[in-house]
Short mmCIF file of C-alpha atoms and ligand atoms in Angstrom, two decimals:
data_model
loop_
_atom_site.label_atom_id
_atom_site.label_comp_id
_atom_site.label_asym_id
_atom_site.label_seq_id
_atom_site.Cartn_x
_atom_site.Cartn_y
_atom_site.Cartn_z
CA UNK A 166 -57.82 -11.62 5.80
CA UNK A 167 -61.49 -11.22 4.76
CA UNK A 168 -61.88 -8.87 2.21
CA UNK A 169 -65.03 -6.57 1.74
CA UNK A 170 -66.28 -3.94 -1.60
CA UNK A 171 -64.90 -1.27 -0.55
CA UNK A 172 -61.94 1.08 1.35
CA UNK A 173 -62.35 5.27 1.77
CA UNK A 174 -59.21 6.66 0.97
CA UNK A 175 -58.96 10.41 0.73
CA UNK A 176 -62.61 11.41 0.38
CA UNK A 177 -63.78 8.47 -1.99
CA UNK A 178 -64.98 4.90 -1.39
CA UNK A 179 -62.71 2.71 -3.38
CA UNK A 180 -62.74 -0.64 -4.81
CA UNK A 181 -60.99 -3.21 -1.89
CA UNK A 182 -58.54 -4.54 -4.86
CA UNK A 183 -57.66 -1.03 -5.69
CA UNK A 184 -57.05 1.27 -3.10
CA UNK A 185 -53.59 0.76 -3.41
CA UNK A 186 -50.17 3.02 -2.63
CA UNK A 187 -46.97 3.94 -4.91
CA UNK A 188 -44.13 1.62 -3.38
CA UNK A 189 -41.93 4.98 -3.15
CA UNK A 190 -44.82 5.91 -0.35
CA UNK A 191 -43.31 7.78 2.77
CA UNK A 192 -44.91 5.57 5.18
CA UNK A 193 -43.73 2.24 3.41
CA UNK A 194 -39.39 3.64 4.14
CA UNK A 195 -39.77 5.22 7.41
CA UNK A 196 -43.04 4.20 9.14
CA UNK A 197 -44.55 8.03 9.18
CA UNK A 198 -48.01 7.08 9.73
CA UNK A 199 -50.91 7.29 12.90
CA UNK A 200 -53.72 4.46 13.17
CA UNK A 201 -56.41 3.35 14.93
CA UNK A 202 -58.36 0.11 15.95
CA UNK A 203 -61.99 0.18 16.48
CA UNK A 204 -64.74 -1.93 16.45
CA UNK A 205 -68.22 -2.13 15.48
CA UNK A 206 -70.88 -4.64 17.22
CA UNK A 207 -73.63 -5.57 16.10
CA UNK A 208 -75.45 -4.41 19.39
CA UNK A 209 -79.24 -5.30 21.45
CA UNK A 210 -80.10 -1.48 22.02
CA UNK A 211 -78.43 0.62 18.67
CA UNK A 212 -78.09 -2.13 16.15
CA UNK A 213 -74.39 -1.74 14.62
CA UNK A 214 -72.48 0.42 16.66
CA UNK A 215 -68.82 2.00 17.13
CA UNK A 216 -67.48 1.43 20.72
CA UNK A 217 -66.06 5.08 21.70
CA UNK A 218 -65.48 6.06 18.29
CA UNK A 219 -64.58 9.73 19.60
CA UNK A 220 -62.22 8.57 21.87
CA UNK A 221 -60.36 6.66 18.42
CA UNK A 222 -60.97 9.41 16.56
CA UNK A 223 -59.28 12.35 19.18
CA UNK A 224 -56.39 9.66 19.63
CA UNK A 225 -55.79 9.51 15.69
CA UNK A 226 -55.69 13.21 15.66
CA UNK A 227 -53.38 13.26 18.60
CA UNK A 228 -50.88 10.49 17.01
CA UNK A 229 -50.96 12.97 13.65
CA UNK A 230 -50.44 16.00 15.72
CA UNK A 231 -47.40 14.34 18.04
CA UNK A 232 -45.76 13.30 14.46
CA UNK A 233 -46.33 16.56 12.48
CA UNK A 234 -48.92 14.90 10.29
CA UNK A 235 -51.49 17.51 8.98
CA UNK A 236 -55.02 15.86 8.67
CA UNK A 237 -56.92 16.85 5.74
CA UNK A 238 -59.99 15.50 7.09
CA UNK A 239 -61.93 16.56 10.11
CA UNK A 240 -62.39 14.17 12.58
CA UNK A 241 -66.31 14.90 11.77
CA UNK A 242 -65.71 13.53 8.10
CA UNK A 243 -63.47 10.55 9.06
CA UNK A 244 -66.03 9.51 11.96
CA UNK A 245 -68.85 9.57 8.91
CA UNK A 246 -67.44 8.09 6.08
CA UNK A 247 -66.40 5.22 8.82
CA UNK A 248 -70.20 5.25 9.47
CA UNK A 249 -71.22 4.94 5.78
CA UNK A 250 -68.07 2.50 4.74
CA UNK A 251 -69.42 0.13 7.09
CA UNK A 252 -72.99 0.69 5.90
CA UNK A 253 -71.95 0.23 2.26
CA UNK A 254 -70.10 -2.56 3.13
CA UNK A 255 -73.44 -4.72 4.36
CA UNK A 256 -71.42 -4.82 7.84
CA UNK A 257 -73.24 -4.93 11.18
CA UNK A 258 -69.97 -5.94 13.29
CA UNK A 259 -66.16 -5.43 11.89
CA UNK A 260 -62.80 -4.24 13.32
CA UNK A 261 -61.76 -0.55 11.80
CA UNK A 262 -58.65 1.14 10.95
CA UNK A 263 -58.21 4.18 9.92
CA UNK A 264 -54.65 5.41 9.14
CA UNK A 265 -53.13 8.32 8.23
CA UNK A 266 -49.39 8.43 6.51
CA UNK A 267 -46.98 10.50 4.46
CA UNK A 268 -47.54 9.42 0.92
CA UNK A 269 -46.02 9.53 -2.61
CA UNK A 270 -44.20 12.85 -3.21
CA UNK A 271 -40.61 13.21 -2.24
CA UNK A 272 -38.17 10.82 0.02
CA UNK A 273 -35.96 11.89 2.74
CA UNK A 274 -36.69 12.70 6.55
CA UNK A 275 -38.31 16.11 6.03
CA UNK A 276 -40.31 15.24 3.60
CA UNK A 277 -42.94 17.87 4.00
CA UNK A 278 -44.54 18.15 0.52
CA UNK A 279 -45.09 14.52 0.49
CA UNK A 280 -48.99 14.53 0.92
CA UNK A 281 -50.69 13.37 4.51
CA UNK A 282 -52.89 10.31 2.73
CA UNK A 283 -56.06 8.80 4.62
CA UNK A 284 -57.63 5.79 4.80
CA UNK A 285 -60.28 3.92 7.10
CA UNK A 286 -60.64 -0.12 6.09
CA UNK A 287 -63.03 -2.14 7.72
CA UNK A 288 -63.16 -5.95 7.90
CA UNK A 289 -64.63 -8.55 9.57
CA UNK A 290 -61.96 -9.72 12.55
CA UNK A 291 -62.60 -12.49 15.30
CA UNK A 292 -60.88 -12.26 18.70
CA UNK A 293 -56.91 -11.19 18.42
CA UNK A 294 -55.63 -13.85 20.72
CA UNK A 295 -58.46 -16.28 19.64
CA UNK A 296 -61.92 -17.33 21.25
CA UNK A 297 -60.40 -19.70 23.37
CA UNK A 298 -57.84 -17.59 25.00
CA UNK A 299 -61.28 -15.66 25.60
CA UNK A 300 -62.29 -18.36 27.42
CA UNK A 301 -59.68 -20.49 29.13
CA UNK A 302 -56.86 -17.58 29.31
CA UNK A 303 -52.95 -17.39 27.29
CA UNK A 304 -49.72 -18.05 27.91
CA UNK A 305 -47.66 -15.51 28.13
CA UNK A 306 -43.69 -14.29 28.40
CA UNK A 307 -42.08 -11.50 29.63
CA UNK A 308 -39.82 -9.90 26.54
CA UNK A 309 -36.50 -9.74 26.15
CA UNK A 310 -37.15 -7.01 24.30
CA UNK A 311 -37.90 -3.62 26.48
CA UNK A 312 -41.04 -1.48 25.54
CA UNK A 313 -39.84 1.69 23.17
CA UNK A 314 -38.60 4.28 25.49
CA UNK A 315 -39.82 7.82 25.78
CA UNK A 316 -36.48 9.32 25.38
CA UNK A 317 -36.74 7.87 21.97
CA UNK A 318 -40.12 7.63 20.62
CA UNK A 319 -43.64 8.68 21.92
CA UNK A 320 -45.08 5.52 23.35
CA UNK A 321 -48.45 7.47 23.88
CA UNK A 322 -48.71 7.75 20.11
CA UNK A 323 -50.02 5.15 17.99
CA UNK A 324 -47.76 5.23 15.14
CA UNK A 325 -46.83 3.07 12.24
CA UNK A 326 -42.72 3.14 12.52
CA UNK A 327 -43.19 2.57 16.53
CA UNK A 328 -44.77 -1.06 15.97
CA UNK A 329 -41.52 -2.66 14.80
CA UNK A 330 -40.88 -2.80 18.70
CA UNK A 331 -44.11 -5.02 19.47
CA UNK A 332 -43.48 -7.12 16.29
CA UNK A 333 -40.08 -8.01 17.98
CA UNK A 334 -41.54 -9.04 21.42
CA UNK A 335 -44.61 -10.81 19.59
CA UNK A 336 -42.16 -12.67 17.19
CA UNK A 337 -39.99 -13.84 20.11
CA UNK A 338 -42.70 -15.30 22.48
CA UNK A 339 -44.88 -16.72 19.29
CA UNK A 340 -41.51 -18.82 18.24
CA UNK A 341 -41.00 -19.55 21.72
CA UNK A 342 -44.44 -20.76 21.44
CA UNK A 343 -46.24 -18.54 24.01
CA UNK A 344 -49.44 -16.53 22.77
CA UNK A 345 -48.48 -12.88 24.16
CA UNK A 346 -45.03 -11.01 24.94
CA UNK A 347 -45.08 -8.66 28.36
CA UNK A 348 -42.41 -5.66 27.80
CA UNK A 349 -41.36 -3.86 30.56
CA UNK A 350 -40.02 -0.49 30.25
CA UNK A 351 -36.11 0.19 30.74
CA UNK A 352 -36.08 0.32 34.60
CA UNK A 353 -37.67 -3.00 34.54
CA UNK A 354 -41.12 -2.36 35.55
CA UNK A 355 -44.07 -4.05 33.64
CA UNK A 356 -45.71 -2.17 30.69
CA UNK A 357 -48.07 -3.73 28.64
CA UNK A 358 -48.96 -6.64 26.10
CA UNK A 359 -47.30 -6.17 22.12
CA UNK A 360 -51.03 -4.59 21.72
CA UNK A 361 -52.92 -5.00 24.33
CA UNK A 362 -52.39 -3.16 28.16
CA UNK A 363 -52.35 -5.34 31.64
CA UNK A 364 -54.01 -5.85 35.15
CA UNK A 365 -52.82 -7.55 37.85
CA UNK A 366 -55.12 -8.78 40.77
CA UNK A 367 -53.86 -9.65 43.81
CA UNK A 368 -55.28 -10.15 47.36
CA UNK A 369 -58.55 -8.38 45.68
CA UNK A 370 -56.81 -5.07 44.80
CA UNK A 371 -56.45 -4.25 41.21
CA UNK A 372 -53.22 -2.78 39.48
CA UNK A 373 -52.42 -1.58 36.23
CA UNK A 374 -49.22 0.80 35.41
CA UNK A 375 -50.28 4.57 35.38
CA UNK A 376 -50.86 6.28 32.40
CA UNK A 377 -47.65 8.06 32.40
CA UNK A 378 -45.74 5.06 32.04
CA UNK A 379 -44.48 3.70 28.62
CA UNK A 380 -47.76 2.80 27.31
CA UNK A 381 -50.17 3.32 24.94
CA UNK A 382 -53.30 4.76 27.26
CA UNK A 383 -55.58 1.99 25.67
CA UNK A 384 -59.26 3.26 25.04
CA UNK A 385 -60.26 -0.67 26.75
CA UNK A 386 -57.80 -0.02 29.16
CA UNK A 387 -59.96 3.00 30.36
CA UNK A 388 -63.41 1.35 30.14
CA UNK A 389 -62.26 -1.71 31.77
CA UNK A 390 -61.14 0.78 34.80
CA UNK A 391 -64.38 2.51 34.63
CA UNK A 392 -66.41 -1.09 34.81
CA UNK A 393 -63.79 -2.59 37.65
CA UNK A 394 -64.78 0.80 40.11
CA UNK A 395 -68.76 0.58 39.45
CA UNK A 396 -68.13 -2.68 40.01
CA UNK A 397 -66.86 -2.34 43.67
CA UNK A 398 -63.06 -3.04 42.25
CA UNK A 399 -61.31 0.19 42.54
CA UNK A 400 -57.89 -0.16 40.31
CA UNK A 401 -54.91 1.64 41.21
CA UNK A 402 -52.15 2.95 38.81
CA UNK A 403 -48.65 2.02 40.24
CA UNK A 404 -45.33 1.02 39.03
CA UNK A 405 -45.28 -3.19 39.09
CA UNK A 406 -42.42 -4.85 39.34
CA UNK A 407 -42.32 -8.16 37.43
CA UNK A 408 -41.60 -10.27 40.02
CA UNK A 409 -45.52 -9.01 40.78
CA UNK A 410 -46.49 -11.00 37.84
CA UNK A 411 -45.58 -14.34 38.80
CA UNK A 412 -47.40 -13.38 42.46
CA UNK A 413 -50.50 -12.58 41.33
CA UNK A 414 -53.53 -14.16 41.97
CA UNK A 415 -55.54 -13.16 38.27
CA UNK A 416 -53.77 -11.38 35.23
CA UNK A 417 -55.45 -10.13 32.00
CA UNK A 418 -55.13 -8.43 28.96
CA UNK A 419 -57.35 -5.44 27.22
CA UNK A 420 -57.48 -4.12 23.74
CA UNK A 421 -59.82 -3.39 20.69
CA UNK A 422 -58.68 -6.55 19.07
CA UNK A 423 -58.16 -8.54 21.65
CA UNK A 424 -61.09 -7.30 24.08
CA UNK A 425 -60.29 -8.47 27.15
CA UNK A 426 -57.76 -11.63 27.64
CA UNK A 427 -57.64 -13.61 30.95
CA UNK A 428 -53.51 -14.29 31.31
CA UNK A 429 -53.33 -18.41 32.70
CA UNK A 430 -49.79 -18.59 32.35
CA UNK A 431 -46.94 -16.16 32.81
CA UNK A 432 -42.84 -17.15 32.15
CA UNK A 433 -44.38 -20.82 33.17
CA UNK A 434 -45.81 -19.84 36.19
CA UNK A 435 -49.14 -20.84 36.46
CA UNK A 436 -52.02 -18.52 37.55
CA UNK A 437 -54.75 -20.63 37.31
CA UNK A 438 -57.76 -20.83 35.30
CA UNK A 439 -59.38 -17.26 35.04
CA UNK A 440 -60.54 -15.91 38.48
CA UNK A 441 -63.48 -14.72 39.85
CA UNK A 442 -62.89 -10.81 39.35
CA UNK A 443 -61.65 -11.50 36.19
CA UNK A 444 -64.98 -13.22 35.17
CA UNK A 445 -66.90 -10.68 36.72
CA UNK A 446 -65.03 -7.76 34.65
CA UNK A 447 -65.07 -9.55 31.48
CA UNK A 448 -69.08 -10.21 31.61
CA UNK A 449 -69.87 -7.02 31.93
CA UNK A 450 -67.21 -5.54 29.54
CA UNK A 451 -68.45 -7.65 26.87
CA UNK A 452 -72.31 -6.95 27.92
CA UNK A 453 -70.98 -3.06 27.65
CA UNK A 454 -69.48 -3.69 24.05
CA UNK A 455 -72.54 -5.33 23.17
CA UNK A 456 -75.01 -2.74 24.38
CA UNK A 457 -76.46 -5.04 26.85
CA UNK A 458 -76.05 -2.80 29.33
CA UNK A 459 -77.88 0.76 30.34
CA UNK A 460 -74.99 2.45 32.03
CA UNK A 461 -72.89 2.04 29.17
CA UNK A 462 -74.55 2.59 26.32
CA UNK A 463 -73.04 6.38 25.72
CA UNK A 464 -70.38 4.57 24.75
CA UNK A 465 -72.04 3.52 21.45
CA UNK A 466 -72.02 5.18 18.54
CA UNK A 467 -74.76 4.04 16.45
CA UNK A 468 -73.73 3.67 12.41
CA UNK A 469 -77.14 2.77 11.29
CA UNK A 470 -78.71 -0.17 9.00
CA UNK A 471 -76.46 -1.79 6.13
CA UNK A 472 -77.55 -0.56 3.12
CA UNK A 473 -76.93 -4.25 1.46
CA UNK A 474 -75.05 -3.19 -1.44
CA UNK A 475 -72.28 -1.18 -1.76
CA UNK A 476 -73.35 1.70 -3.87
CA UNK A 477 -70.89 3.06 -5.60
CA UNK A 478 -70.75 4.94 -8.23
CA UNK A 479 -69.45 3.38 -11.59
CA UNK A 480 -65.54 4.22 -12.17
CA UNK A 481 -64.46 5.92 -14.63
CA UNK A 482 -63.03 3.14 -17.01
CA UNK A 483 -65.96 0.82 -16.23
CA UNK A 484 -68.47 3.94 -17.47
CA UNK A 485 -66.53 4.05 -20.68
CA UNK A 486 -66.81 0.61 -21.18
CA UNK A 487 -70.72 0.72 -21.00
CA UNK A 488 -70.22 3.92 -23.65
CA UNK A 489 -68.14 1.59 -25.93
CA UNK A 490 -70.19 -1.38 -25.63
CA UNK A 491 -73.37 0.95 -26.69
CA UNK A 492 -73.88 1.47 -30.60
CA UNK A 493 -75.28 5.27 -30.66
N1 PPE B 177 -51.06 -1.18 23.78
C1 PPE B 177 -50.67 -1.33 22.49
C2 PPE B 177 -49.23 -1.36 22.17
C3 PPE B 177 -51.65 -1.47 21.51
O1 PPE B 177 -51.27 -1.63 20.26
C4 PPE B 177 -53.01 -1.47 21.86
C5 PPE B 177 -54.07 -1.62 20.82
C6 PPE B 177 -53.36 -1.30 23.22
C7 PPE B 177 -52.34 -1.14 24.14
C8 PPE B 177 -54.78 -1.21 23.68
O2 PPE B 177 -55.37 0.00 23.25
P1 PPE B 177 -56.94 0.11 23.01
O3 PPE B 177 -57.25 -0.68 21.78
O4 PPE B 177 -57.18 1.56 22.83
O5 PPE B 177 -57.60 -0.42 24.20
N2 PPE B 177 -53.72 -2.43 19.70
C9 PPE B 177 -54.49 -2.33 18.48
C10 PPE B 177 -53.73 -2.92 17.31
C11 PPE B 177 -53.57 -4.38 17.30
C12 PPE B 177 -52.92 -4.86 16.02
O6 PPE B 177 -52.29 -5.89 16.06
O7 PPE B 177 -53.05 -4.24 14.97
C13 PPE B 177 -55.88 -2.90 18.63
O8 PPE B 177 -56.16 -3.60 19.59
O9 PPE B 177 -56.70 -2.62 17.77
#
């Protein structure tokens, strides 16, 4: 990955090379920790901006809260030292994460004096399923691996531990040598991408599975829906059997990382290249990430110029050093 200066963890900007955890960390054993992914553009009307960087922000804080995860932090304070980590950084576009986790402290499942730890990184990241895939579509393959179930685990939460179930899907089809997995949930009704959600198009009428199903209620997944109905498309959230897949006319994929991913192959059935309402969505998705667009542009939170250098302050060691090095 591309590395930048510098990492916030737990109030301070730190050194990328050092913000670094204890390997008896909580979150390392049993996957106790809440993220997001966000993204900053470098956009036409606000300059660097966070696409709905509220929306990220209430999710995180409703990940922490649906895993017993006190925040130390107000969402307030995260949302502004994301704002200045990417200014310090010299950023005008990146991907951010903030996470949140059970750190170093004590072991075991109820581990509730090990301390809540937070962190936001930011990074320059290209498109998740490549600029290509962008363009001409991916191949995909429906899992044999089922999306986590909600008897189980909270698929509405985006949590550390709960990833291990996309990693299996995403492992399979990349060794089968597909780009994407499709999980369906346990009755055997289509889900989602290992991180990104799903449309179908077919005979002009837009599905996608309702909220309520075993999903994580993407913050794309939302805007896309939003674009598709001002757009004339109005998108309807129903259960979609998978033999749907391999009927429909256009499929495609939305996330932060990914954006949004026209589907040209599913379990070897071809779709085509990318269709028409599929181009028409994407366009103006992109022009609304971008801020090329009026209607959209609430959705941009504007982090203001880089600064150019990173600005921090000397550590302590380093400041000792310049003492040392000084005759008095
Ligand atoms: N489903 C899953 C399972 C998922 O991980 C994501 C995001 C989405 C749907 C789409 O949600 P949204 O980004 O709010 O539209 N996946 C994030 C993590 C990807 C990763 O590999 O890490 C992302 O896109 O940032």
């Amino acid at each position: 990955m591309e590395k930048v200066e510098l990492i916030w963890k737990n109030g301070e900007f730190v050194p990328w090379d050092e913000a670094n955890v204890h390997v008896l960390t909580h979150g390392l054993h049993y996957g106790t920790g809440v993220f997001e992914g966000v993204r900053c553009y470098d956009t036409e009307a606000k300059g660097p901006a966070i696409f709905r960087h509220r929306d990220h922000l209430e999710r995180l804080a409703n990940s922490a809260e649906l895993y017993y995860l006190p925040l130390e932090y107000s969402l307030e304070e995260i949302g502004e030292a994301t704002k200045e980590l990417i200014r310090r950084n010299g950023l005008r576009s990146c991907y951010i994460r903030p996470l949140a986790f059970r750190g170093y402290g004590e072991m075991g499942l109820y581990a509730k004096s090990a301390p809540v730890d937070v962190i936001v990184a930011v990074w320059p990241w290209g498109a998740y399923l490549g600029e290509e895939g962008k363009q001409k579509g991916i191949r995909a393959k429906v899992s044999s691996w089922r999306r986590m179930s909600p008897a189980g685990l909270i698929p509405h939460a985006k949590a550390s531990g709960q990833y291990l179930n996309s990693i299996l899907a995403k492992t399979e089809s990349a060794n089968a040598g597909y780009d994407e997995a499709v999980l369906l949930d346990e009755r055997g009704f289509v889900c989602e991408g290992s991180g990104e959600n799903i449309f179908l198009i077919t005979d002009g009428q837009i599905v996608t599975p309702p909220h309520v199903a075993s999903i994580l209620d993407g913050i794309s997944r939302k805007s896309v829906m939003q674009i598709a109905e001002d757009l004339g498309y109005p998108v309807a959230e129903r259960d979609i059997a998978r033999a749907e897949l391999y009927m429909a006319d256009e499929i495609f994929l939305t996330g932060t990382a990914a954006e949004l991913v026209p589907m040209r192959e599913i379990d070897d059935h071809e779709l085509g290249g990318p269709g028409e309402i599929t181009r028409a969505i994407q366009s103006k998705y992109e022009d609304a990430l971008h801020g090329r667009t009026e209607e959209y542009l609430e959705w941009l939170d504007p982090v203001g110029e880089p600064t150019g250098e990173p600005l921090r302050k000397p550590l302590p060691d380093e400041v000792e050093a310049e003492e040392v090095g000084e005759p008095s």
